[in-house]
PDB file of C-alpha atoms in Angstrom:
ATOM      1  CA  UNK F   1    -149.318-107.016 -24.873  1.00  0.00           C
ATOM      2  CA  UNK F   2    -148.541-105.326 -28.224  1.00  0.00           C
ATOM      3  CA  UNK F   3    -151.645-103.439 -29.230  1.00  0.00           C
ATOM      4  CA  UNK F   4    -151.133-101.729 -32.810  1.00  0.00           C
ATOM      5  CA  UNK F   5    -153.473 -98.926 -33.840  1.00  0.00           C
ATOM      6  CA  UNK F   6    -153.722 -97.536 -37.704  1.00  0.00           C
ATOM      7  CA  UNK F   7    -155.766 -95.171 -39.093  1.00  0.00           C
ATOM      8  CA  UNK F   8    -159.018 -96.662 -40.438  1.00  0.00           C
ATOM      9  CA  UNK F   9    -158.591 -95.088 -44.421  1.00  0.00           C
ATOM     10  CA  UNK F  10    -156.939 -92.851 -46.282  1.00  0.00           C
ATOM     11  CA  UNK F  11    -157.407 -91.209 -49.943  1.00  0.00           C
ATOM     12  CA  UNK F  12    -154.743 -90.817 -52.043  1.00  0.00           C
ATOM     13  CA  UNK F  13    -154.548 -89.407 -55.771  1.00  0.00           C
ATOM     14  CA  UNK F  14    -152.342 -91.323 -58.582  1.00  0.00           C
ATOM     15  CA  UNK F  15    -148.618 -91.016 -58.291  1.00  0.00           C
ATOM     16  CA  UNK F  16    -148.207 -89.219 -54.932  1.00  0.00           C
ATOM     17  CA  UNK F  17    -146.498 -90.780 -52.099  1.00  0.00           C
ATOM     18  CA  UNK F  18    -148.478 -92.606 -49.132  1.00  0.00           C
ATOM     19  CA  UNK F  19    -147.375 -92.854 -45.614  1.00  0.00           C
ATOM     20  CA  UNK F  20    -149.533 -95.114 -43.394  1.00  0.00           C
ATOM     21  CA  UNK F  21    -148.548 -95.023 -39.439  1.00  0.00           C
ATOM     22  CA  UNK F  22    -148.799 -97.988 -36.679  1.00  0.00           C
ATOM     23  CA  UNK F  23    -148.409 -97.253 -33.208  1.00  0.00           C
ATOM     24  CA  UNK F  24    -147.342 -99.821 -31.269  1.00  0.00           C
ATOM     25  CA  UNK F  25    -146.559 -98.405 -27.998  1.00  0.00           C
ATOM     26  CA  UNK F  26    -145.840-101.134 -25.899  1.00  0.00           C
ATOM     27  CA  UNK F  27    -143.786-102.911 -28.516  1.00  0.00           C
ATOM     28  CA  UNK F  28    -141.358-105.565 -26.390  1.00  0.00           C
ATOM     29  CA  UNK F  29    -137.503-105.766 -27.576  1.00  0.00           C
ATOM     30  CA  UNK F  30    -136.508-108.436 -30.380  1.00  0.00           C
ATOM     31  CA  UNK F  31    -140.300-107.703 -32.009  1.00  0.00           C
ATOM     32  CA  UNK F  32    -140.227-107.504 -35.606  1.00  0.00           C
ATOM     33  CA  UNK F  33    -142.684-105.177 -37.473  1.00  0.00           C
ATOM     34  CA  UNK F  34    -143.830-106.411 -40.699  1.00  0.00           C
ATOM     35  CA  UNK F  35    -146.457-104.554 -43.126  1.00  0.00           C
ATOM     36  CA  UNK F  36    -148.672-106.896 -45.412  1.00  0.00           C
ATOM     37  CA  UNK F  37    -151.293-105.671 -48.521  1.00  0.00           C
ATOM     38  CA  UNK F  38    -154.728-107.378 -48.363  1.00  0.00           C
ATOM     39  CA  UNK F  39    -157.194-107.690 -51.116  1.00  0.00           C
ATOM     40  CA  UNK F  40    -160.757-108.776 -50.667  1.00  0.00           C
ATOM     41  CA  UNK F  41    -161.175-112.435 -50.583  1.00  0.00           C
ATOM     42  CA  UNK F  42    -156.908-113.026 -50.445  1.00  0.00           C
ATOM     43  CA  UNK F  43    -154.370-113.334 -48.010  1.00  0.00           C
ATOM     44  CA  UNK F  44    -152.400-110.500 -46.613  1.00  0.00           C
ATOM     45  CA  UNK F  45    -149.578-110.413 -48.644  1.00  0.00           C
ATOM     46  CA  UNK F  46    -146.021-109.479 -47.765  1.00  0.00           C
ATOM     47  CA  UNK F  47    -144.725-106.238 -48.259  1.00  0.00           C
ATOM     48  CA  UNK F  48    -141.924-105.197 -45.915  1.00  0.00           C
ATOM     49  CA  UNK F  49    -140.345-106.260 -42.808  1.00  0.00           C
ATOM     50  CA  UNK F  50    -137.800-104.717 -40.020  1.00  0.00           C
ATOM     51  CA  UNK F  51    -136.719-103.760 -36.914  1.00  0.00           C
ATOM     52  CA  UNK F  52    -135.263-100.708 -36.335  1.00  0.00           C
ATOM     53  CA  UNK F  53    -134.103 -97.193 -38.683  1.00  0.00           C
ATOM     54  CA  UNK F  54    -135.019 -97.827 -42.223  1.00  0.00           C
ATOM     55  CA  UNK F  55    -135.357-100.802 -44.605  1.00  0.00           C
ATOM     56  CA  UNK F  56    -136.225-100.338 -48.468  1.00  0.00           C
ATOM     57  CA  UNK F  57    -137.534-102.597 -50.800  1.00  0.00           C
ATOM     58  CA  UNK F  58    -138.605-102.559 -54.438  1.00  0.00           C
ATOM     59  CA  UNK F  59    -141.732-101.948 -53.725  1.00  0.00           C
ATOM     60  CA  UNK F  60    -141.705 -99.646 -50.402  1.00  0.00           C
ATOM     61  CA  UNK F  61    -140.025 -97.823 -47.231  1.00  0.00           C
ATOM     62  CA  UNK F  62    -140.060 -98.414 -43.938  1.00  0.00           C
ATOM     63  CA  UNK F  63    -139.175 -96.057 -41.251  1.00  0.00           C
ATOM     64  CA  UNK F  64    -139.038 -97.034 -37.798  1.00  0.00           C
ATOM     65  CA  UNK F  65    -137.872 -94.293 -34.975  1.00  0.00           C
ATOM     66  CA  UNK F  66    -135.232 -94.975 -32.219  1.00  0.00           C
ATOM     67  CA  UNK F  67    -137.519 -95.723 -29.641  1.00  0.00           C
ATOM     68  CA  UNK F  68    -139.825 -98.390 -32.251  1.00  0.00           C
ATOM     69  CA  UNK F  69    -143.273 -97.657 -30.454  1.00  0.00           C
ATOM     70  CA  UNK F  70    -144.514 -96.702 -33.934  1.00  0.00           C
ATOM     71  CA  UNK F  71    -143.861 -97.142 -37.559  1.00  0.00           C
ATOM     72  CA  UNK F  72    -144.669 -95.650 -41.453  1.00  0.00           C
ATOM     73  CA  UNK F  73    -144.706 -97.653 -44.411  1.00  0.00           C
ATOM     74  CA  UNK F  74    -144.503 -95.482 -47.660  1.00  0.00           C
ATOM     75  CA  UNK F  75    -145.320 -96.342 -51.025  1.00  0.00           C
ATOM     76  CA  UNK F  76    -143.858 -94.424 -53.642  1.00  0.00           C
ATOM     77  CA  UNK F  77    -145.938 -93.260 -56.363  1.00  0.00           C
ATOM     78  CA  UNK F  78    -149.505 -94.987 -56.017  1.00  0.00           C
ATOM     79  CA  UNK F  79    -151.276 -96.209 -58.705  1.00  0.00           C
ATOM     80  CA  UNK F  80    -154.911 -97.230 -58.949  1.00  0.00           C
ATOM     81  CA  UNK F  81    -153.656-101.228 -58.539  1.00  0.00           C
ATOM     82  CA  UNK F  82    -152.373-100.068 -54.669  1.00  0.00           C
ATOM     83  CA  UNK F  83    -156.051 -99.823 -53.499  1.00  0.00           C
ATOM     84  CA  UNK F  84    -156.350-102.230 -50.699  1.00  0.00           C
ATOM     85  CA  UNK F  85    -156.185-102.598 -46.771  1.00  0.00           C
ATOM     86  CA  UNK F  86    -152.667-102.369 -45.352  1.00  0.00           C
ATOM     87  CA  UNK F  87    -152.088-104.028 -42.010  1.00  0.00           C
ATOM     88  CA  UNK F  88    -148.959-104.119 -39.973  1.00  0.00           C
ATOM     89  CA  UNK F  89    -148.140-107.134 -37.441  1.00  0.00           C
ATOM     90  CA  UNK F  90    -145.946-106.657 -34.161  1.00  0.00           C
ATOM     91  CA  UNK F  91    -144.803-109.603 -32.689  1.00  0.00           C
ATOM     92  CA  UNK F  92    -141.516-112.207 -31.726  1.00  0.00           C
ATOM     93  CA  UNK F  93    -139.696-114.026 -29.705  1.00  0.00           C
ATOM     94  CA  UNK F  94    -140.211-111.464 -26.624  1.00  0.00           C
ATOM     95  CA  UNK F  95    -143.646-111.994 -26.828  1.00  0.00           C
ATOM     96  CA  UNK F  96    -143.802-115.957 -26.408  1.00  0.00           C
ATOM     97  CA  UNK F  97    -144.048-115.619 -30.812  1.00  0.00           C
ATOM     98  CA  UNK F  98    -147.680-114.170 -30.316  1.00  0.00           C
ATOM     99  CA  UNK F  99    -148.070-111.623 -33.114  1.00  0.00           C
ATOM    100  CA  UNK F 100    -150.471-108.931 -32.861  1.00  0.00           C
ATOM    101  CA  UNK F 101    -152.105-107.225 -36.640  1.00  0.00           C
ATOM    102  CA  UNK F 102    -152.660-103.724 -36.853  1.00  0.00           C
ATOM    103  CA  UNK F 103    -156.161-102.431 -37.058  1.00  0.00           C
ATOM    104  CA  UNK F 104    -156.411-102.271 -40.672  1.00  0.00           C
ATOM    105  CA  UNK F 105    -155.659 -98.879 -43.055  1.00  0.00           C
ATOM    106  CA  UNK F 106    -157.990 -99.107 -46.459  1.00  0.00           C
ATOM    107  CA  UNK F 107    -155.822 -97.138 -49.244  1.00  0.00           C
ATOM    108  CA  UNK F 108    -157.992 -96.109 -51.622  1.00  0.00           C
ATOM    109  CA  UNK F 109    -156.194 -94.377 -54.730  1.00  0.00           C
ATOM    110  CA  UNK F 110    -158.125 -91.838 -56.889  1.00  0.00           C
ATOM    111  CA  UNK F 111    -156.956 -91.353 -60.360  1.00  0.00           C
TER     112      UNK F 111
ATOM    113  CA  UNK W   1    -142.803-122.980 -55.952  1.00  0.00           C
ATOM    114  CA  UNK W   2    -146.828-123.463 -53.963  1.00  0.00           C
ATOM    115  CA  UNK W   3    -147.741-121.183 -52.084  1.00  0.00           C
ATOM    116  CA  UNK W   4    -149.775-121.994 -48.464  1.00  0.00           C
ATOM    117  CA  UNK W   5    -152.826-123.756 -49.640  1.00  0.00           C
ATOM    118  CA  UNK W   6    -156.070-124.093 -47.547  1.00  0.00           C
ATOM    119  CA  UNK W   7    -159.411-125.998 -47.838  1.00  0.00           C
ATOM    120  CA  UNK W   8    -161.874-125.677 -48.229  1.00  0.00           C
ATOM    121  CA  UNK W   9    -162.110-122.409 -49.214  1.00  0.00           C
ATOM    122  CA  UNK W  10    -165.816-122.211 -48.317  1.00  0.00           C
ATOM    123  CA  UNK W  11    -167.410-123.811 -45.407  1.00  0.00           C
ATOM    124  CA  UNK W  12    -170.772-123.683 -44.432  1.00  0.00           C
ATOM    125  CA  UNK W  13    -172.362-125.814 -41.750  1.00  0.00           C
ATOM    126  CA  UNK W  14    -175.058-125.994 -39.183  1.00  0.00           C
ATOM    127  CA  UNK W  15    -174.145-125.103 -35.620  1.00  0.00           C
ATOM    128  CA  UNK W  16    -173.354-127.854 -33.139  1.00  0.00           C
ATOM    129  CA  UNK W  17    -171.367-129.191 -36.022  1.00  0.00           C
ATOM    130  CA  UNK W  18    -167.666-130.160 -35.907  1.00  0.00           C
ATOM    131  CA  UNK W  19    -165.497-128.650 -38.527  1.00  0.00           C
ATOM    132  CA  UNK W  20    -161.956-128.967 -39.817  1.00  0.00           C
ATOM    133  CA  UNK W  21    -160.003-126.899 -41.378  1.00  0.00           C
ATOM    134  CA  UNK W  22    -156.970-127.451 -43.388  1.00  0.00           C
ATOM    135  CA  UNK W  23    -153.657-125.801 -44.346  1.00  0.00           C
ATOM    136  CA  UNK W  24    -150.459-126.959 -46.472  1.00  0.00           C
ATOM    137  CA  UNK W  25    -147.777-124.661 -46.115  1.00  0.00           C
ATOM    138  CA  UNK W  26    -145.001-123.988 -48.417  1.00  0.00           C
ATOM    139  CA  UNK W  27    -142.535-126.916 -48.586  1.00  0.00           C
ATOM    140  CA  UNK W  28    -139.416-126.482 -46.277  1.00  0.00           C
ATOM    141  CA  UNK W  29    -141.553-123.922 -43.896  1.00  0.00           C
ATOM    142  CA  UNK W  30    -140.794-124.880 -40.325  1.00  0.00           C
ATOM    143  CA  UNK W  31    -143.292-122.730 -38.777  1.00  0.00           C
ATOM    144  CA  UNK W  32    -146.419-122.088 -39.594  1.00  0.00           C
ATOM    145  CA  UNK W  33    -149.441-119.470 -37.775  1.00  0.00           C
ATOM    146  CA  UNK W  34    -153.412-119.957 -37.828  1.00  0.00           C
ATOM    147  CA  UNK W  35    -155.271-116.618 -37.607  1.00  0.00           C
ATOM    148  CA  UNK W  36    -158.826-115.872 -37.682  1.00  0.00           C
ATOM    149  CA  UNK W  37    -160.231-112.542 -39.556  1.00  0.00           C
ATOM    150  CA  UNK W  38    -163.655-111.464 -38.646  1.00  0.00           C
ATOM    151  CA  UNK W  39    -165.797-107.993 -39.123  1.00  0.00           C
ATOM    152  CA  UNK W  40    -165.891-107.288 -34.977  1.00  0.00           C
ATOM    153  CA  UNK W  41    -161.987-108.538 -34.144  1.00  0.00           C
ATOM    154  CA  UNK W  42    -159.960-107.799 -37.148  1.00  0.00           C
ATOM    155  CA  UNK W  43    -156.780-109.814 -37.719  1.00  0.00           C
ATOM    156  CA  UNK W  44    -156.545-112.145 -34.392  1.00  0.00           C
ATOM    157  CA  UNK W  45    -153.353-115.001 -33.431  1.00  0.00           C
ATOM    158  CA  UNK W  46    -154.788-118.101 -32.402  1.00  0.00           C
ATOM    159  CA  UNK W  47    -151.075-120.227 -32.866  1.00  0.00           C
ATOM    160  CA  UNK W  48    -148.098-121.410 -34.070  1.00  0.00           C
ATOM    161  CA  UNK W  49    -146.096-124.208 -34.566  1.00  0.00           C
ATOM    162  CA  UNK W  50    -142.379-124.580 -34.815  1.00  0.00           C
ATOM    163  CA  UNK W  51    -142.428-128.164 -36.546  1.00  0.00           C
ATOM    164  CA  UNK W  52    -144.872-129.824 -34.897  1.00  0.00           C
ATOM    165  CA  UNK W  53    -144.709-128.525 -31.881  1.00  0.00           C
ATOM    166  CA  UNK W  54    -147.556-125.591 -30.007  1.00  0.00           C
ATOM    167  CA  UNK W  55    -145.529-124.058 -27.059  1.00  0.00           C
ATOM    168  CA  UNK W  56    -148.331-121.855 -26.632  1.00  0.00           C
ATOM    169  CA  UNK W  57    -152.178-122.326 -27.045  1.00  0.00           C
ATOM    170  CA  UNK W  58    -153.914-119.148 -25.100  1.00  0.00           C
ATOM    171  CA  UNK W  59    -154.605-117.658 -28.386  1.00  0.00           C
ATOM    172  CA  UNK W  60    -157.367-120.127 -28.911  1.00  0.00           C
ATOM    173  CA  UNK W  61    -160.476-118.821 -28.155  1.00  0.00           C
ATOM    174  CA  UNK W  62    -161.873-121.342 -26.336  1.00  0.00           C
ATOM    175  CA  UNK W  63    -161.303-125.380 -25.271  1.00  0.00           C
ATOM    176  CA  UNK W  64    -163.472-126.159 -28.374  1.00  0.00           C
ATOM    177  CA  UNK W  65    -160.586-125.400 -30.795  1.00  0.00           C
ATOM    178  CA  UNK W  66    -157.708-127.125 -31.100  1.00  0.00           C
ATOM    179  CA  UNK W  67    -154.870-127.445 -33.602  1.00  0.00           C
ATOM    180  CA  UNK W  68    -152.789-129.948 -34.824  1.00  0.00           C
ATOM    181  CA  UNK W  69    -149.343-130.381 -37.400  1.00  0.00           C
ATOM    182  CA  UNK W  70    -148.194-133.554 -38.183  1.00  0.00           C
ATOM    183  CA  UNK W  71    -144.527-134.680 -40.117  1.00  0.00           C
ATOM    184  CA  UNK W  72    -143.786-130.524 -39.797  1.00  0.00           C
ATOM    185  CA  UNK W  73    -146.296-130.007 -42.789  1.00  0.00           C
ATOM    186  CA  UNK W  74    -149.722-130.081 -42.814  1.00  0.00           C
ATOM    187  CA  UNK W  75    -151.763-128.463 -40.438  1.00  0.00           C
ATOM    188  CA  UNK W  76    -155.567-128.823 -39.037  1.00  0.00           C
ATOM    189  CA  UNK W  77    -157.754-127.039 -36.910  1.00  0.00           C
ATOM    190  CA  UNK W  78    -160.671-128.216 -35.475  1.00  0.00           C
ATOM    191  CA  UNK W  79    -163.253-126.429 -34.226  1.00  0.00           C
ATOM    192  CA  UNK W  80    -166.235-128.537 -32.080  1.00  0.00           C
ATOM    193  CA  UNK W  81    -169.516-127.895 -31.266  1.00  0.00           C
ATOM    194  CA  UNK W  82    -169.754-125.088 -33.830  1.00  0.00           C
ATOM    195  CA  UNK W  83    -171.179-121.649 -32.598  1.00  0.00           C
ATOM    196  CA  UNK W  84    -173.009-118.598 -34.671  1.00  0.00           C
ATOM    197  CA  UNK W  85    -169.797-116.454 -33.233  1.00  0.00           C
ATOM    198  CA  UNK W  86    -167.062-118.807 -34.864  1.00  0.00           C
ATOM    199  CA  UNK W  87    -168.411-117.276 -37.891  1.00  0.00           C
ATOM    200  CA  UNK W  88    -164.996-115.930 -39.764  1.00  0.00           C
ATOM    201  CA  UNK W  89    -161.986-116.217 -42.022  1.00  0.00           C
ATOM    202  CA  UNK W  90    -159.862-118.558 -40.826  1.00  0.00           C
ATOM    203  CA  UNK W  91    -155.959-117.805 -42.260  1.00  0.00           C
ATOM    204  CA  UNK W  92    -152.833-119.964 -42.127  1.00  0.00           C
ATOM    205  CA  UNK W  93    -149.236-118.454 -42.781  1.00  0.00           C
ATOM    206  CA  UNK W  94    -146.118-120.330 -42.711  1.00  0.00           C
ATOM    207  CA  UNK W  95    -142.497-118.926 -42.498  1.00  0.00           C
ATOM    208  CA  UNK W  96    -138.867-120.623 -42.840  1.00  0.00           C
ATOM    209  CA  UNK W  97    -138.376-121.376 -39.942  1.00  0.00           C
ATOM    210  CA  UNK W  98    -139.547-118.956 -36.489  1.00  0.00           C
ATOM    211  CA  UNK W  99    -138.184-115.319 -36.149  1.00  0.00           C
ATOM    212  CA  UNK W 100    -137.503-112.115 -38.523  1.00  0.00           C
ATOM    213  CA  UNK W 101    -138.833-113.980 -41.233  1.00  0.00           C
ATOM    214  CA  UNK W 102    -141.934-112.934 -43.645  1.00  0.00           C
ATOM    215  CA  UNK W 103    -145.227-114.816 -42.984  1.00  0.00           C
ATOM    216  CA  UNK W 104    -146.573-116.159 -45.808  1.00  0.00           C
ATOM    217  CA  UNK W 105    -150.386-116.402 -46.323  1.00  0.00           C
ATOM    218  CA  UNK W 106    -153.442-118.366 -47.980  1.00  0.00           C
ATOM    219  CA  UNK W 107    -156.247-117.030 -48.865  1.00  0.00           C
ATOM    220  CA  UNK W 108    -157.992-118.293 -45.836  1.00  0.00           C
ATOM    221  CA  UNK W 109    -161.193-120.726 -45.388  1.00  0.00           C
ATOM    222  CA  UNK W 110    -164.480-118.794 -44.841  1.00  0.00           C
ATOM    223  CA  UNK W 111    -166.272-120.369 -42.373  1.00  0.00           C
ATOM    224  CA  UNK W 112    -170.185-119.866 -41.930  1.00  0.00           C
ATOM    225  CA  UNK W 113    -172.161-121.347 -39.214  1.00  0.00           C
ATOM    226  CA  UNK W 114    -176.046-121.310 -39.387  1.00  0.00           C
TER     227      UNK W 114
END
């Protein structure tokens, strides 16, 4: 059972660099970790996906260490706009495709 | 192209009640996820489908829920006998097909039992 922990909110000023952490110790091989943006009263929305070392995007980073039981998305250069709740979700094929959200990080950017 | 579309986007209803809930996903999506969002549980599975099938319904949180996908598109779940605790946002995500693939999301049906 994949249980993902985040921290519950962060502060960050305009244009600095934001790393949010999941831990997801028990994490079971062939998971996927995937980070999503939420807005009040919207979706999650896709942000960033992978498996294992590092995958970039337009958008972000994410870093993922050799033995996967946690991971950091970073978002370059925040701007007021990135204030939101940033989940990630654990989950696959390992896991009978049950997929297990993160506890929720709110961003808030200060300009 | 559409994204997932639910409705209604806003339900309200007295408890006791049955209530459905809809999803479309985006066209050509094989699989597609129901999750429920609520203040005391966060982000929570309740299933999938790969076409129209549900290997697996113990994410369902109890025998008054069920969930159904018909011609591999359209998707409803149906909640019976409506309780104060059902209370939530009910999400549906759909993906190409099952696997490293992104989820997709609506923007979820809030559901509010009296």
């Amino acid at each position: 059972l994949a249980k993902t922990t985040q921290p519950i909110s962060m502060d960050s000023y305009e244009g600095q660099e934001v790393n949010i952490t999941c831990s997801h110790n028990n994490i079971a091989t062939n998971d996927y970790i995937t980070w999503y943006q939420q807005f009040p009263s919207q979706g999650p929305r896709f942000i960033i996906q992978g498996y294992k070392t590092k995958v970039t995007n337009e958008v972000a980073s994410l870093f993922i260490p050799a033995d996967r039981k946690s991971s950091t998305l970073s978002l370059p250069r925040v701007s007021l706009s990135d204030t939101a709740v940033y989940y990630c979700l654990v989950g696959g094929p390992n896991t009978g495709n049950q997929f297990y959200f993160g506890t929720g990080t709110s961003l808030t950017v200060i300009p | 192209g559409a994204g997932v579309s639910q409705s209604p986007s806003n339900k309200v209803t007295e408890k006791g009640k049955d209530v459905e809930l809809r999803c479309d996903p985006i066209s050509g999506h094989t699989a597609l996820y129901w999750y429920r969002q609520s203040l005391g549980q966060g982000l929570e599975f309740l299933i999938y489908f790969q076409g129209n099938s549900a290997p697996d319904k113990s994410g369902l949180p109890s025998d008054r829920f069920s969930a159904e996908r018909t011609g591999g598109s359209v998707s409803t779940l149906t909640i019976q006998r409506t309780q104060q605790e059902d209370s939530a946002v009910y999400l549906c995500a759909s993906s190409l097909e099952m696997g490293p693939q992104p989820q997709h999301f609506g923007d979820g049906t809030r559901l509010s039992i009296l």
